[in-house]
Tab-separated table of N, CA and C in Angstrom:
chain	number	residue	atom	x	y	z
A	1104	MET	N	-43.249	7.990	-7.141
A	1104	MET	CA	-42.781	6.848	-6.340
A	1104	MET	C	-43.027	7.094	-4.878
A	1105	GLY	N	-43.449	6.102	-4.198
A	1105	GLY	CA	-43.996	6.360	-2.800
A	1105	GLY	C	-42.932	6.574	-1.727
A	1106	GLY	N	-41.735	6.044	-1.934
A	1106	GLY	CA	-40.717	6.119	-0.832
A	1106	GLY	C	-40.156	7.531	-0.619
A	1107	ASP	N	-39.586	7.708	0.481
A	1107	ASP	CA	-38.984	8.971	0.811
A	1107	ASP	C	-37.597	9.036	0.099
A	1108	MET	N	-37.238	10.214	-0.314
A	1108	MET	CA	-35.861	10.434	-0.872
A	1108	MET	C	-34.890	10.169	0.164
A	1109	ILE	N	-33.690	9.705	-0.383
A	1109	ILE	CA	-32.506	9.412	0.614
A	1109	ILE	C	-31.298	10.152	0.109
A	1110	ILE	N	-30.544	10.744	1.036
A	1110	ILE	CA	-29.328	11.363	0.733
A	1110	ILE	C	-28.228	10.434	1.031
A	1111	ARG	N	-27.353	10.350	0.221
A	1111	ARG	CA	-26.059	9.420	0.410
A	1111	ARG	C	-24.920	10.350	0.287
A	1112	VAL	N	-24.100	10.310	1.323
A	1112	VAL	CA	-22.922	11.188	1.399
A	1112	VAL	C	-21.661	10.302	1.475
A	1113	PHE	N	-20.819	10.400	0.409
A	1113	PHE	CA	-19.690	9.578	0.318
A	1113	PHE	C	-18.435	10.471	0.530
A	1114	ARG	N	-17.525	10.000	1.380
A	1114	ARG	CA	-16.280	10.747	1.514
A	1114	ARG	C	-15.081	9.828	1.294
A	1115	ALA	N	-14.121	10.281	0.569
A	1115	ALA	CA	-12.837	9.375	0.322
A	1115	ALA	C	-11.731	10.292	0.599
A	1116	THR	N	-10.766	9.690	1.382
A	1116	THR	CA	-9.497	10.308	1.579
A	1116	THR	C	-8.453	9.517	0.736
A	1117	VAL	N	-7.761	10.236	-0.142
A	1117	VAL	CA	-6.949	9.575	-1.157
A	1117	VAL	C	-5.454	9.768	-0.812
A	1118	ARG	N	-4.721	8.963	-1.426
A	1118	ARG	CA	-3.224	9.068	-1.207
A	1118	ARG	C	-2.724	10.401	-1.755
A	1119	ASP	N	-1.820	10.972	-1.059
A	1119	ASP	CA	-1.206	12.314	-1.360
A	1119	ASP	C	-0.751	12.324	-2.843
A	1120	ASP	N	-0.169	11.262	-3.300
A	1120	ASP	CA	0.308	11.354	-4.701
A	1120	ASP	C	-0.690	10.965	-5.712
A	1121	LYS	N	-1.958	10.827	-5.299
A	1121	LYS	CA	-2.980	10.417	-6.259
A	1121	LYS	C	-4.151	11.444	-6.264
A	1122	ILE	N	-3.865	12.601	-5.673
A	1122	ILE	CA	-4.976	13.608	-5.609
A	1122	ILE	C	-5.485	14.111	-6.983
A	1123	LYS	N	-4.429	14.445	-7.870
A	1123	LYS	CA	-4.906	14.907	-9.197
A	1123	LYS	C	-5.558	13.784	-9.956
A	1124	GLU	N	-4.986	12.590	-9.807
A	1124	GLU	CA	-5.526	11.367	-10.594
A	1124	GLU	C	-6.998	11.140	-10.042
A	1125	PHE	N	-7.245	11.207	-8.736
A	1125	PHE	CA	-8.573	11.017	-8.214
A	1125	PHE	C	-9.522	12.036	-8.652
A	1126	LYS	N	-9.092	13.332	-8.776
A	1126	LYS	CA	-10.044	14.321	-9.186
A	1126	LYS	C	-10.434	14.159	-10.600
A	1127	ASP	N	-9.594	13.651	-11.471
A	1127	ASP	CA	-9.816	13.339	-12.827
A	1127	ASP	C	-10.774	12.115	-12.873
A	1128	PHE	N	-10.528	11.187	-12.135
A	1128	PHE	CA	-11.405	9.979	-12.057
A	1128	PHE	C	-12.810	10.402	-11.631
A	1129	LEU	N	-12.874	11.213	-10.603
A	1129	LEU	CA	-14.208	11.643	-10.041
A	1129	LEU	C	-14.987	12.383	-11.136
A	1130	THR	N	-14.367	13.324	-11.690
A	1130	THR	CA	-15.068	14.212	-12.717
A	1130	THR	C	-15.301	13.543	-13.990
A	1131	LYS	N	-14.398	12.683	-14.438
A	1131	LYS	CA	-14.616	12.101	-15.777
A	1131	LYS	C	-15.227	10.709	-15.837
A	1132	THR	N	-15.155	10.075	-14.690
A	1132	THR	CA	-15.657	8.665	-14.621
A	1132	THR	C	-16.786	8.480	-13.613
A	1133	ALA	N	-16.482	8.745	-12.352
A	1133	ALA	CA	-17.398	8.336	-11.271
A	1133	ALA	C	-18.729	9.204	-11.293
A	1134	VAL	N	-18.653	10.521	-11.397
A	1134	VAL	CA	-19.845	11.333	-11.381
A	1134	VAL	C	-20.717	11.028	-12.624
A	1135	PRO	N	-20.130	10.984	-13.889
A	1135	PRO	CA	-20.885	10.660	-14.998
A	1135	PRO	C	-21.622	9.253	-14.909
A	1136	HIS	N	-20.912	8.287	-14.273
A	1136	HIS	CA	-21.449	6.931	-14.087
A	1136	HIS	C	-22.650	7.003	-13.173
A	1137	VAL	N	-22.553	7.794	-12.048
A	1137	VAL	CA	-23.686	7.967	-11.145
A	1137	VAL	C	-24.846	8.601	-11.834
A	1138	ARG	N	-24.526	9.711	-12.657
A	1138	ARG	CA	-25.566	10.524	-13.318
A	1138	ARG	C	-26.438	9.668	-14.260
A	1139	ARG	N	-25.902	8.578	-14.749
A	1139	ARG	CA	-26.599	7.743	-15.699
A	1139	ARG	C	-27.615	6.750	-14.897
A	1140	GLN	N	-27.632	6.808	-13.656
A	1140	GLN	CA	-28.399	5.756	-13.007
A	1140	GLN	C	-29.880	6.168	-12.792
A	1141	PRO	N	-30.798	5.282	-13.123
A	1141	PRO	CA	-32.183	5.676	-12.911
A	1141	PRO	C	-32.518	5.854	-11.388
A	1142	GLY	N	-33.392	6.855	-11.158
A	1142	GLY	CA	-33.729	7.078	-9.746
A	1142	GLY	C	-32.797	8.068	-9.138
A	1143	LEU	N	-31.713	8.529	-9.774
A	1143	LEU	CA	-30.936	9.564	-9.146
A	1143	LEU	C	-31.595	10.855	-9.346
A	1144	VAL	N	-31.740	11.687	-8.261
A	1144	VAL	CA	-32.312	13.045	-8.347
A	1144	VAL	C	-31.230	14.078	-8.571
A	1145	SER	N	-30.035	13.945	-7.771
A	1145	SER	CA	-28.900	14.853	-8.089
A	1145	SER	C	-27.651	14.305	-7.590
A	1146	VAL	N	-26.577	14.723	-8.059
A	1146	VAL	CA	-25.256	14.333	-7.570
A	1146	VAL	C	-24.334	15.650	-7.639
A	1147	THR	N	-23.631	15.791	-6.510
A	1147	THR	CA	-22.851	16.964	-6.316
A	1147	THR	C	-21.438	16.499	-5.757
A	1148	ALA	N	-20.392	16.850	-6.475
A	1148	ALA	CA	-19.118	16.441	-5.987
A	1148	ALA	C	-18.330	17.543	-5.341
A	1149	GLY	N	-17.664	17.281	-4.312
A	1149	GLY	CA	-16.844	18.418	-3.552
A	1149	GLY	C	-15.403	18.029	-3.649
A	1150	LEU	N	-14.600	19.012	-4.050
A	1150	LEU	CA	-13.113	18.982	-4.047
A	1150	LEU	C	-12.522	19.250	-2.622
A	1151	PRO	N	-11.331	18.786	-2.411
A	1151	PRO	CA	-10.714	19.095	-1.090
A	1151	PRO	C	-10.501	20.615	-0.896
A	1152	ARG	N	-10.480	20.885	0.394
A	1152	ARG	CA	-10.248	22.240	0.867
A	1152	ARG	C	-8.842	22.200	1.554
A	1153	PRO	N	-8.128	23.417	1.814
A	1153	PRO	CA	-6.836	23.377	2.368
A	1153	PRO	C	-6.720	22.572	3.642
A	1154	GLU	N	-7.797	22.634	4.485
A	1154	GLU	CA	-7.651	21.989	5.793
A	1154	GLU	C	-7.699	20.532	5.735
A	1155	SER	N	-8.132	19.960	4.590
A	1155	SER	CA	-8.225	18.534	4.370
A	1155	SER	C	-7.900	18.201	2.876
A	1156	PRO	N	-6.683	18.406	2.484
A	1156	PRO	CA	-6.339	18.507	1.080
A	1156	PRO	C	-6.464	17.208	0.270
A	1157	ALA	N	-6.697	16.086	1.060
A	1157	ALA	CA	-6.847	14.812	0.297
A	1157	ALA	C	-8.170	14.157	0.383
A	1158	THR	N	-9.166	14.910	0.982
A	1158	THR	CA	-10.509	14.324	1.195
A	1158	THR	C	-11.583	14.947	0.221
A	1159	PHE	N	-12.224	14.111	-0.527
A	1159	PHE	CA	-13.204	14.472	-1.527
A	1159	PHE	C	-14.602	14.005	-0.975
A	1160	CYS	N	-15.635	14.645	-1.519
A	1160	CYS	CA	-16.945	14.060	-1.075
A	1160	CYS	C	-17.945	14.144	-2.278
A	1161	VAL	N	-18.853	13.216	-2.256
A	1161	VAL	CA	-19.938	13.249	-3.264
A	1161	VAL	C	-21.293	13.041	-2.525
A	1162	VAL	N	-22.136	14.065	-2.840
A	1162	VAL	CA	-23.439	13.920	-2.200
A	1162	VAL	C	-24.501	13.681	-3.318
A	1163	MET	N	-25.233	12.534	-3.114
A	1163	MET	CA	-26.186	12.093	-4.011
A	1163	MET	C	-27.635	12.145	-3.330
A	1164	VAL	N	-28.610	12.480	-4.109
A	1164	VAL	CA	-29.940	12.315	-3.687
A	1164	VAL	C	-30.644	11.254	-4.559
A	1165	TRP	N	-31.200	10.262	-3.996
A	1165	TRP	CA	-32.001	9.218	-4.708
A	1165	TRP	C	-33.439	9.311	-4.363
A	1166	GLU	N	-34.248	8.993	-5.384
A	1166	GLU	CA	-35.667	9.029	-5.237
A	1166	GLU	C	-36.241	8.112	-4.220
A	1167	SER	N	-35.504	6.995	-3.900
A	1167	SER	CA	-35.956	6.044	-2.946
A	1167	SER	C	-34.852	5.132	-2.602
A	1168	ILE	N	-35.072	4.398	-1.546
A	1168	ILE	CA	-34.042	3.330	-1.051
A	1168	ILE	C	-33.912	2.278	-2.289
A	1169	GLU	N	-35.091	1.989	-2.804
A	1169	GLU	CA	-35.087	1.023	-3.915
A	1169	GLU	C	-34.231	1.480	-5.115
A	1170	ALA	N	-34.329	2.771	-5.488
A	1170	ALA	CA	-33.504	3.222	-6.529
A	1170	ALA	C	-31.965	3.135	-6.112
A	1171	LEU	N	-31.731	3.467	-4.838
A	1171	LEU	CA	-30.351	3.433	-4.399
A	1171	LEU	C	-29.840	1.912	-4.362
A	1172	GLN	N	-30.664	0.956	-4.036
A	1172	GLN	CA	-30.305	-0.363	-3.990
A	1172	GLN	C	-29.991	-0.931	-5.433
A	1173	ALA	N	-30.881	-0.423	-6.315
A	1173	ALA	CA	-30.636	-0.895	-7.714
A	1173	ALA	C	-29.229	-0.463	-8.236
A	1174	PHE	N	-28.815	0.650	-7.757
A	1174	PHE	CA	-27.394	1.107	-8.134
A	1174	PHE	C	-26.336	0.473	-7.385
A	1175	ALA	N	-26.499	0.429	-5.995
A	1175	ALA	CA	-25.400	0.025	-5.117
A	1175	ALA	C	-25.456	-1.472	-4.746
A	1176	GLY	N	-26.617	-2.141	-4.968
A	1176	GLY	CA	-26.665	-3.523	-4.602
A	1176	GLY	C	-27.221	-3.793	-3.224
A	1177	GLU	N	-27.183	-5.061	-2.858
A	1177	GLU	CA	-27.703	-5.549	-1.552
A	1177	GLU	C	-27.010	-4.780	-0.388
A	1178	ASP	N	-25.731	-4.671	-0.473
A	1178	ASP	CA	-25.016	-3.943	0.505
A	1178	ASP	C	-24.870	-2.506	0.392
A	1179	TRP	N	-26.109	-1.851	0.027
A	1179	TRP	CA	-26.028	-0.475	-0.324
A	1179	TRP	C	-25.522	0.442	0.732
A	1180	GLU	N	-25.453	-0.076	1.992
A	1180	GLU	CA	-24.952	0.768	3.088
A	1180	GLU	C	-23.434	0.911	3.079
A	1181	GLN	N	-22.756	0.169	2.220
A	1181	GLN	CA	-21.331	0.207	2.023
A	1181	GLN	C	-21.016	1.112	0.783
A	1182	PRO	N	-19.721	1.647	0.701
A	1182	PRO	CA	-19.455	2.365	-0.521
A	1182	PRO	C	-19.487	1.527	-1.747
A	1183	HIS	N	-19.951	2.082	-2.808
A	1183	HIS	CA	-19.919	1.457	-4.179
A	1183	HIS	C	-18.600	1.843	-4.888
A	1184	VAL	N	-17.678	0.945	-4.951
A	1184	VAL	CA	-16.355	1.206	-5.417
A	1184	VAL	C	-16.056	0.714	-6.911
A	1185	LEU	N	-15.733	1.631	-7.697
A	1185	LEU	CA	-15.246	1.218	-9.091
A	1185	LEU	C	-13.842	0.702	-8.907
A	1186	PRO	N	-13.509	-0.338	-9.720
A	1186	PRO	CA	-12.138	-1.003	-9.581
A	1186	PRO	C	-10.988	-0.005	-9.728
A	1187	GLU	N	-11.024	0.920	-10.618
A	1187	GLU	CA	-9.890	1.813	-10.816
A	1187	GLU	C	-9.740	2.790	-9.604
A	1188	GLU	N	-10.743	2.948	-8.780
A	1188	GLU	CA	-10.677	3.883	-7.676
A	1188	GLU	C	-9.826	3.265	-6.557
A	1189	ASP	N	-9.821	1.911	-6.304
A	1189	ASP	CA	-9.375	1.203	-5.238
A	1189	ASP	C	-7.853	1.655	-4.863
A	1190	PRO	N	-6.959	1.589	-5.828
A	1190	PRO	CA	-5.544	1.903	-5.505
A	1190	PRO	C	-5.249	3.335	-5.040
A	1191	MET	N	-6.228	4.244	-5.353
A	1191	MET	CA	-6.015	5.680	-5.039
A	1191	MET	C	-6.454	6.024	-3.674
A	1192	VAL	N	-7.378	5.247	-3.034
A	1192	VAL	CA	-8.080	5.644	-1.829
A	1192	VAL	C	-7.560	4.963	-0.643
A	1193	LEU	N	-7.245	5.818	0.428
A	1193	LEU	CA	-6.851	5.307	1.728
A	1193	LEU	C	-8.003	4.889	2.583
A	1194	SER	N	-9.053	5.776	2.609
A	1194	SER	CA	-10.196	5.362	3.445
A	1194	SER	C	-11.454	5.969	2.812
A	1195	ARG	N	-12.639	5.444	3.194
A	1195	ARG	CA	-13.919	5.936	2.737
A	1195	ARG	C	-14.836	5.996	3.878
A	1196	GLN	N	-15.801	6.821	3.694
A	1196	GLN	CA	-16.919	6.849	4.676
A	1196	GLN	C	-18.275	7.099	3.901
A	1197	ILE	N	-19.246	6.328	4.275
A	1197	ILE	CA	-20.529	6.573	3.655
A	1197	ILE	C	-21.621	6.760	4.739
A	1198	ASP	N	-22.429	7.793	4.488
A	1198	ASP	CA	-23.579	8.028	5.358
A	1198	ASP	C	-24.819	8.199	4.558
A	1199	HIS	N	-25.964	7.881	5.195
A	1199	HIS	CA	-27.249	7.963	4.599
A	1199	HIS	C	-28.262	8.870	5.472
A	1200	TYR	N	-29.010	9.609	4.858
A	1200	TYR	CA	-29.987	10.451	5.658
A	1200	TYR	C	-31.296	10.457	4.851
A	1201	ASP	N	-32.351	10.531	5.632
A	1201	ASP	CA	-33.728	10.724	4.999
A	1201	ASP	C	-33.835	12.233	4.714
A	1202	MET	N	-34.288	12.428	3.489
A	1202	MET	CA	-34.455	13.824	3.082
A	1202	MET	C	-35.727	14.436	3.652
A	1203	ILE	N	-35.605	15.671	4.208
A	1203	ILE	CA	-36.771	16.388	4.689
A	1203	ILE	C	-37.664	16.744	3.552
A	1204	GLY	N	-38.923	16.335	3.596
A	1204	GLY	CA	-39.852	16.620	2.625
A	1204	GLY	C	-40.139	18.164	2.595
A	1205	LEU	N	-40.593	18.600	1.456
A	1205	LEU	CA	-40.976	20.025	1.356
A	1205	LEU	C	-42.133	20.313	2.273
A	1206	LEU	N	-42.098	21.396	2.970
A	1206	LEU	CA	-43.301	21.681	3.830
A	1206	LEU	C	-44.367	22.363	3.004
A	1207	SER	N	-45.606	21.924	3.216
A	1207	SER	CA	-46.619	22.506	2.388
A	1207	SER	C	-47.264	23.772	3.051
């Protein structure tokens, strides 16, 4: 595929009483859902650390913007939210980066 790979970094801060529930959702539902998408190169989920105990992250690498758009839709620059996730999450942030190509 001709396009450059794109990195999508999603962060979610969840309600204090939903941390365990969100972890289960992330590992059993959200990550497997993303893994099934065509054009996904990799997905890595990060669990909260003590300094930010309610913030999770997911780092995805897509083979192209087109592949990402096929997954996330026209408004691909916004978070792609599964319905069951919404009541657990206080805030989300999404960022995109062009991947540095391998140096020859």
